[in-house]
Coordinates of C-alpha atoms in Angstrom, one line a residue:
M1 CA 0.0 -0.1 -0.1
T2 CA 1.4 3.1 -1.1
G3 CA 1.7 6.5 1.5
P4 CA 0.1 9.6 1.0
R5 CA 0.8 11.6 -2.4
R6 CA 3.6 14.2 -1.7
V7 CA 4.4 17.5 -3.6
R8 CA 7.4 19.2 -4.0
A9 CA 8.9 21.7 -6.1
G10 CA 9.0 21.3 -9.6
D11 CA 5.7 18.9 -9.2
R12 CA 2.9 19.7 -11.6
D13 CA 0.4 20.8 -8.6
Y14 CA 3.2 22.3 -6.3
E15 CA 2.1 26.1 -7.4
A16 CA -1.6 25.4 -6.9
L17 CA -1.1 23.9 -3.3
R18 CA 1.6 25.6 -1.8
H19 CA -0.2 29.4 -0.8
T20 CA -3.2 30.4 1.2
Y21 CA -5.7 33.0 0.3
T22 CA -3.4 35.7 2.3
R23 CA 0.1 34.5 2.0
R24 CA 2.6 33.2 -0.3
G25 CA 4.4 29.7 0.8
A26 CA 7.4 27.6 -0.1
P27 CA 7.2 24.6 1.7
T28 CA 9.9 21.6 1.4
E29 CA 7.2 19.3 0.8
I30 CA 3.5 19.1 0.7
V31 CA 1.8 15.9 2.2
L32 CA -1.7 15.2 1.1
A33 CA -3.0 13.3 3.7
R34 CA -6.1 10.6 3.2
D35 CA -7.0 9.4 6.4
G36 CA -6.0 9.8 10.2
E37 CA -3.2 7.2 9.8
D38 CA -1.3 9.4 7.2
V39 CA -2.1 12.6 9.6
A40 CA -0.3 10.5 12.1
A41 CA 2.6 9.7 10.4
V42 CA 3.5 13.3 9.6
V43 CA 3.1 14.3 12.8
E44 CA 5.1 11.8 14.5
R45 CA 7.9 12.2 12.2
A46 CA 7.6 16.0 12.9
G47 CA 8.1 15.2 16.5
R48 CA 10.8 13.3 15.9
G49 CA 12.9 16.2 14.3
G50 CA 11.5 16.3 10.9
G51 CA 11.4 19.8 10.8
P52 CA 9.0 22.5 10.7
L53 CA 5.0 21.5 10.4
A54 CA 2.2 23.8 9.2
V55 CA -1.4 22.2 8.7
R56 CA -4.0 23.3 6.6
S57 CA -7.7 22.3 6.1
G58 CA -8.9 25.1 3.4
G59 CA -6.3 27.4 3.0
H60 CA -8.7 30.5 3.4
G61 CA -7.5 31.4 7.1
I62 CA -7.0 35.2 7.2
S63 CA -4.1 35.0 9.8
G64 CA -2.3 33.1 6.8
R65 CA -0.7 30.7 9.3
S66 CA -1.5 27.7 7.3
T67 CA 1.8 27.6 4.8
L68 CA 5.3 28.1 5.7
N69 CA 8.7 28.3 3.9
D70 CA 11.2 25.2 4.1
G71 CA 9.1 22.8 6.2
V72 CA 6.2 20.2 5.7
L73 CA 2.6 21.4 5.0
L74 CA 0.3 18.7 5.8
D75 CA -2.8 19.3 3.6
L76 CA -6.0 17.7 5.4
S77 CA -8.3 18.5 2.0
G78 CA -8.8 14.9 1.3
L79 CA -10.3 14.4 4.8
H80 CA -13.7 15.9 3.5
Q81 CA -16.3 13.7 4.6
V82 CA -19.8 14.9 5.4
E83 CA -21.9 12.1 7.4
V84 CA -25.0 12.1 9.3
L85 CA -24.5 9.9 12.2
D86 CA -27.9 10.4 13.9
E87 CA -30.9 11.8 11.9
T88 CA -33.0 12.6 15.4
T89 CA -30.3 14.8 17.1
R90 CA -29.2 16.0 13.6
L91 CA -25.6 15.0 14.8
V92 CA -23.0 15.0 11.6
R93 CA -19.5 14.0 11.4
L94 CA -17.1 16.1 9.5
G95 CA -13.7 15.8 8.1
P96 CA -11.5 19.0 8.6
G97 CA -10.6 19.4 5.0
A98 CA -14.5 19.8 4.0
L99 CA -15.4 23.4 2.7
W100 CA -18.1 24.8 4.8
G101 CA -20.0 25.5 1.3
D102 CA -20.1 22.0 0.7
V103 CA -21.1 21.0 4.4
A104 CA -24.0 23.7 4.0
A105 CA -25.1 22.1 0.5
E106 CA -25.2 18.8 2.1
L107 CA -26.9 19.7 5.4
G108 CA -29.3 21.8 3.2
S109 CA -30.7 19.1 1.8
R110 CA -32.2 17.9 4.9
G111 CA -33.1 21.5 5.9
W112 CA -30.6 21.6 8.4
A113 CA -27.3 23.8 9.0
L114 CA -24.5 24.7 10.9
S115 CA -23.3 28.3 11.5
S116 CA -19.8 28.5 10.1
G117 CA -18.6 32.3 8.3
D118 CA -19.5 34.3 5.5
T119 CA -17.4 32.5 2.8
G120 CA -18.1 29.0 1.5
D121 CA -14.4 28.3 0.6
V122 CA -13.3 28.3 4.2
G123 CA -12.1 24.8 5.4
V124 CA -13.9 23.0 8.5
G125 CA -10.6 22.5 10.5
G126 CA -9.5 26.0 11.0
L127 CA -12.6 27.6 12.0
A128 CA -14.1 24.3 13.9
T129 CA -11.1 24.8 16.4
A130 CA -11.2 28.5 16.9
G131 CA -14.5 30.0 17.0
G132 CA -16.6 30.6 14.2
M133 CA -18.8 33.9 13.8
G134 CA -21.1 32.9 11.1
L135 CA -24.1 34.1 9.9
L136 CA -26.4 32.4 12.1
A137 CA -24.6 33.1 15.2
R138 CA -26.9 35.3 17.4
R139 CA -29.6 32.4 17.0
W140 CA -27.1 29.4 17.1
G141 CA -23.8 30.3 18.4
L142 CA -20.4 30.0 17.6
T143 CA -19.4 26.9 15.4
I144 CA -17.5 25.3 18.5
D145 CA -20.6 25.7 20.5
R146 CA -22.0 22.6 18.4
V147 CA -18.8 20.5 18.6
Q148 CA -19.7 17.7 20.6
A149 CA -16.7 15.5 20.0
V150 CA -13.2 15.3 18.0
E151 CA -10.9 12.6 16.7
I152 CA -7.3 14.6 17.2
V153 CA -3.9 13.2 16.3
L154 CA -1.5 14.4 19.3
A155 CA 2.0 15.6 19.1
D156 CA 3.3 12.0 20.0
G157 CA 1.2 10.8 16.7
S158 CA -1.5 8.9 18.7
L159 CA -5.2 9.3 17.6
V160 CA -7.4 10.0 20.4
R161 CA -11.1 10.8 20.8
A162 CA -12.1 13.8 22.9
D163 CA -15.8 14.4 24.1
D164 CA -17.6 15.2 27.4
R165 CA -16.7 12.0 29.2
V166 CA -13.6 11.0 27.5
N167 CA -10.4 13.5 27.5
P168 CA -13.2 16.5 28.4
D169 CA -10.4 18.7 29.0
L170 CA -8.9 18.1 25.7
L171 CA -12.2 18.9 23.9
W172 CA -12.5 21.8 26.2
A173 CA -9.1 23.1 24.9
V174 CA -9.8 22.5 21.0
R175 CA -13.0 24.6 21.4
G176 CA -11.5 27.7 21.0
A177 CA -7.3 26.8 21.1
G178 CA -7.3 23.8 19.0
A179 CA -4.5 24.4 16.7
N180 CA -2.2 24.5 19.7
F181 CA -3.2 21.0 20.6
G182 CA -3.1 18.8 17.8
V183 CA -4.6 17.9 14.2
V184 CA -8.3 17.3 14.5
T185 CA -9.0 14.5 11.9
A186 CA -12.9 14.2 12.4
F187 CA -15.7 16.6 14.3
E188 CA -18.9 15.7 15.4
L189 CA -21.4 18.4 15.6
A190 CA -25.0 19.0 16.1
A191 CA -26.8 20.8 13.1
E192 CA -30.3 23.0 13.8
P193 CA -33.0 23.0 11.5
V194 CA -32.8 25.8 9.1
D195 CA -35.1 26.0 5.9
Q196 CA -35.3 29.3 4.3
V197 CA -33.5 32.5 5.9
A198 CA -34.2 36.1 4.9
V199 CA -31.4 38.1 3.8
A200 CA -30.8 42.2 3.6
E201 CA -28.0 43.6 1.7
T202 CA -27.7 47.4 1.9
V203 CA -25.2 49.8 0.5
V204 CA -25.0 52.9 2.9
D205 CA -23.3 56.2 2.5
A206 CA -20.9 56.0 5.5
R207 CA -19.2 59.5 5.6
D208 CA -20.9 59.9 8.8
T209 CA -18.9 56.7 9.6
A210 CA -19.2 57.1 13.6
G211 CA -22.8 57.9 13.8
L212 CA -23.5 55.2 11.2
L213 CA -21.7 52.5 13.5
E214 CA -23.4 53.7 16.7
R215 CA -26.9 53.3 15.2
W216 CA -25.9 50.2 13.7
G217 CA -24.6 48.5 17.1
A218 CA -27.7 49.6 18.8
A219 CA -30.1 48.1 16.2
V220 CA -28.3 44.8 16.2
E221 CA -28.3 44.7 20.1
A222 CA -32.1 45.5 19.9
A223 CA -32.9 43.1 17.3
P224 CA -34.0 39.5 17.8
R225 CA -31.6 36.8 18.2
E226 CA -32.8 35.5 14.8
V227 CA -31.1 38.7 13.3
T228 CA -27.0 38.4 12.6
S229 CA -25.6 41.5 10.6
F230 CA -22.2 41.8 9.3
L231 CA -21.0 45.4 8.4
I232 CA -17.9 46.2 6.2
V233 CA -16.9 49.9 5.9
I234 CA -14.4 50.6 3.2
G235 CA -12.7 53.9 2.5
T236 CA -13.0 55.0 -0.9
G237 CA -11.7 58.3 -3.1
R238 CA -15.2 60.0 -2.5
G239 CA -15.4 59.0 1.1
P240 CA -16.3 55.7 3.1
I241 CA -19.2 53.6 2.0
A242 CA -20.5 50.8 4.1
R243 CA -22.1 47.2 3.1
A244 CA -24.6 45.5 5.4
H245 CA -25.2 41.7 5.4
T246 CA -28.0 41.0 7.6
V247 CA -29.6 37.5 7.7
H248 CA -32.8 36.5 9.7
S249 CA -32.7 33.0 10.4
A250 CA -36.5 32.6 10.4
G251 CA -37.2 32.9 6.8
E252 CA -40.3 31.1 7.0
H253 CA -41.8 34.0 9.0
A254 CA -44.5 36.5 7.4
D255 CA -43.1 39.0 5.3
S256 CA -44.4 41.4 7.8
A257 CA -42.7 39.8 10.7
L258 CA -39.3 39.8 9.1
L259 CA -39.7 43.5 8.1
R260 CA -40.6 44.4 11.3
D261 CA -37.3 42.5 12.8
L262 CA -35.1 43.9 9.6
R263 CA -36.2 47.4 9.6
P264 CA -34.1 49.1 12.6
V265 CA -30.9 47.4 11.0
L266 CA -31.9 48.7 7.5
E267 CA -32.4 52.3 8.4
V268 CA -29.1 52.8 10.0
G269 CA -27.9 55.3 7.3
P270 CA -28.6 56.9 3.8
A271 CA -29.1 53.8 2.0
L272 CA -27.5 53.7 -1.7
D273 CA -28.9 50.4 -2.6
Q274 CA -31.1 47.8 -0.7
Q275 CA -32.5 44.4 -1.7
V276 CA -34.1 42.0 0.9
H277 CA -35.1 38.6 -0.3
R278 CA -35.5 35.0 0.9
A279 CA -33.0 32.4 0.5
R280 CA -31.7 28.9 1.4
Y281 CA -28.7 29.0 3.7
P282 CA -26.6 27.1 1.3
D283 CA -26.9 29.7 -1.1
L284 CA -25.4 32.3 1.2
V285 CA -21.9 30.3 1.5
R286 CA -21.4 28.6 -1.5
A287 CA -18.1 26.8 -2.4
D288 CA -16.3 28.0 -5.2
H289 CA -13.2 25.8 -4.8
A290 CA -11.0 28.5 -6.1
P291 CA -7.6 28.1 -5.8
H292 CA -5.5 29.8 -3.4
H293 CA -2.7 32.1 -4.9
A294 CA -2.2 34.7 -2.0
Q295 CA -4.8 36.8 -3.9
Q296 CA -6.0 38.7 -0.9
P297 CA -3.8 41.6 -0.6
L298 CA -5.1 42.9 2.5
A299 CA -2.9 40.5 4.3
E300 CA -2.5 42.3 7.6
S301 CA -5.3 42.4 10.0
R302 CA -6.0 43.5 13.7
S303 CA -8.9 42.4 15.9
A304 CA -10.9 43.5 18.7
L305 CA -13.9 42.7 20.6
F306 CA -16.5 45.1 21.9
T307 CA -19.2 45.0 24.2
H308 CA -21.0 47.7 22.7
L309 CA -20.4 50.2 19.7
D310 CA -20.8 53.4 21.8
A311 CA -19.8 56.8 20.6
E312 CA -16.2 56.8 21.8
T313 CA -15.7 53.3 20.1
A314 CA -17.5 54.3 16.8
A315 CA -15.3 57.4 16.7
A316 CA -12.1 55.6 17.2
V317 CA -12.9 53.1 14.6
A318 CA -14.2 56.0 11.9
E319 CA -10.6 58.0 12.4
L320 CA -8.9 54.6 11.8
V321 CA -10.8 54.2 8.1
R322 CA -10.8 57.8 8.0
S323 CA -6.9 58.0 8.0
G324 CA -6.6 55.1 5.3
A325 CA -4.5 52.9 7.9
A326 CA -7.1 50.3 7.5
P327 CA -8.8 50.5 4.2
M328 CA -11.2 47.7 5.2
A329 CA -13.0 47.5 8.8
Q330 CA -15.6 44.2 9.1
F331 CA -17.7 43.9 12.0
R332 CA -19.5 40.8 13.0
S333 CA -22.4 40.7 15.2
V334 CA -22.2 38.2 17.9
G335 CA -23.9 38.1 21.1
G336 CA -27.4 36.4 21.4
A337 CA -26.7 32.7 21.6
V338 CA -23.0 32.9 21.8
N339 CA -23.3 34.6 25.2
D340 CA -25.8 31.8 26.5
L341 CA -22.8 29.9 27.4
P342 CA -20.5 30.5 30.5
A343 CA -17.3 32.2 29.8
D344 CA -15.3 29.0 31.0
A345 CA -17.5 26.6 28.9
T346 CA -14.7 26.8 26.2
A347 CA -11.5 28.0 25.4
Y348 CA -13.1 30.5 23.6
A349 CA -14.0 32.8 26.8
H350 CA -15.5 36.1 25.2
R351 CA -19.2 35.7 26.1
H352 CA -20.6 38.9 27.1
Q353 CA -19.3 41.0 23.9
N354 CA -21.8 41.8 21.0
F355 CA -19.1 42.7 18.2
S356 CA -16.4 41.6 16.7
L357 CA -14.1 44.1 14.5
M358 CA -11.4 43.0 12.0
A359 CA -9.5 46.0 10.4
A360 CA -7.3 44.9 7.3
T361 CA -4.5 46.6 5.2
T362 CA -1.8 45.8 3.0
P363 CA 1.5 44.6 4.7
D364 CA 3.4 48.0 3.6
R365 CA 0.8 49.8 5.7
A366 CA 0.7 47.7 8.9
P367 CA 3.0 49.9 10.5
E368 CA 0.5 53.0 10.1
L369 CA -2.3 50.8 11.3
D370 CA -0.3 49.7 14.4
A371 CA 0.6 53.4 15.1
R372 CA -3.1 54.2 15.4
W373 CA -4.6 50.9 16.7
P374 CA -3.8 51.8 20.4
D375 CA -6.5 54.2 19.8
V376 CA -9.0 51.7 18.9
A377 CA -8.0 48.8 21.3
A378 CA -8.5 51.4 24.4
H379 CA -12.2 50.4 23.9
A380 CA -11.9 46.8 23.3
D381 CA -12.3 43.9 25.4
G382 CA -10.5 41.0 23.9
L383 CA -10.0 39.7 20.5
Y384 CA -10.4 36.7 18.0
L385 CA -7.2 35.2 17.3
S386 CA -8.1 34.0 13.6
F387 CA -8.4 37.8 12.6
E388 CA -5.3 38.8 14.2
T389 CA -2.1 38.4 12.3
R390 CA 0.1 39.3 14.9
V391 CA 1.3 36.9 17.5
G392 CA 2.7 37.5 21.0
E393 CA 2.0 37.7 24.6
Q394 CA -0.3 40.7 24.9
Q395 CA -2.3 38.8 22.1
L396 CA -2.4 35.8 24.0
R397 CA -3.5 37.6 26.8
D398 CA -6.1 39.4 24.9
A399 CA -7.5 36.5 23.4
F400 CA -7.6 34.0 26.4
P401 CA -8.0 36.4 29.4
G402 CA -7.3 35.5 32.8
A403 CA -7.2 31.9 34.2
V404 CA -8.2 30.6 30.5
L405 CA -4.6 31.3 29.4
E406 CA -3.0 29.5 32.7
R407 CA -5.4 26.5 32.1
L408 CA -4.4 26.3 28.5
R409 CA -0.7 26.5 29.2
S410 CA -1.1 23.7 31.9
L411 CA -2.7 21.8 29.4
K412 CA -0.2 22.3 26.4
A413 CA 2.3 21.3 28.7
R414 CA 0.8 17.9 29.3
Y415 CA -0.4 17.3 25.5
D416 CA 2.5 19.1 23.6
P417 CA 5.5 19.9 25.8
A418 CA 8.0 20.1 23.1
N419 CA 5.7 23.1 21.6
L420 CA 5.5 21.3 18.1
F421 CA 2.0 22.7 17.3
D422 CA 3.3 26.6 17.6
R423 CA 2.7 28.0 14.4
N424 CA -0.7 29.6 14.6
F425 CA -0.1 31.0 17.9
A426 CA 2.5 29.6 20.7
L427 CA 0.9 29.2 23.9
L428 CA 4.5 28.3 25.3
P429 CA 7.6 30.6 25.2
A430 CA 10.0 29.3 22.6

């Protein structure tokens, strides 16, 4: 029996496999795993001094850490199963290399859904070990909140299960900091019944950026939890514009009820264009299966979480956009079901905030962004590491507050004392 396919520089597929959405990579070797045994063999070899190791599920990760130079890139795209384990409880088994758009299409045929993100080409593995702030988040919570069990290859090459009875501390760590503990080869998640949704797409004049942000934030917080809204503010030569993407997860409701719930979010600023329609959830997150070639130029990003978008917070973000230091600022609403869990339920501990901000720029303008970022960070309460390209002690403490970081470091010392899994963020000092 032959082993997994290995691709090296000069091979036909090398160029199509070595990059991510935001980063160029030049790995010495790309290993295309077929199953958990392949993953275990690669991890075990790396643990014996086989060189640096990066792991990639879908390759879309904004942080750009799922490729490398001069090391082994473990590609999980071959582990892409979408399997129903229990029709009654809607329990499904997903491979880390499945794309969320393909997951949505398969589950959508049953009238089910799992909240993931807003892009169908994102892989299951990276998102389901970090958080998952999706278009259904205020109704159904984060993606990690649906994870009930995982199978994971640890640093010593062993393949183990973690659920609420077996290795529960490992499951706790995986749900928010999984990249530091191993390579998940299968996830078990509980889907929810979702048929139609209502979708509102609005383009807004954002010259009064601070006022727009404050009004949008207040409208989202007051909305029923069936409403989740994302807002992107983009600087242009004619002044900033904003695009709001708002989803009402109970699309089967009457038009009057949907419009009643959506109207406050739709009326936050002067609309330049607006459309409201019903759709199937899979239509919102289609997988294009587009190859990654570092095509996203806004490759440097900063993350902040906020409890509210008050006047001072909105003004600080507005100035960041106005200055050009962050040509794009994206807000995602959380709160609702996300905050139903206690802060210590998962390694992702941010269970009282209502908004996530990702501010992005090009690498050459990163110093300018960093110079202005403290004015925004002064109003923040935590960050989401998947949207943060910096890695350091302060970022770790912001991502994993208080006792959470100490618990993670204790578990890290048990499961990965040699710090093999350190590319995403290093819990232990080098």
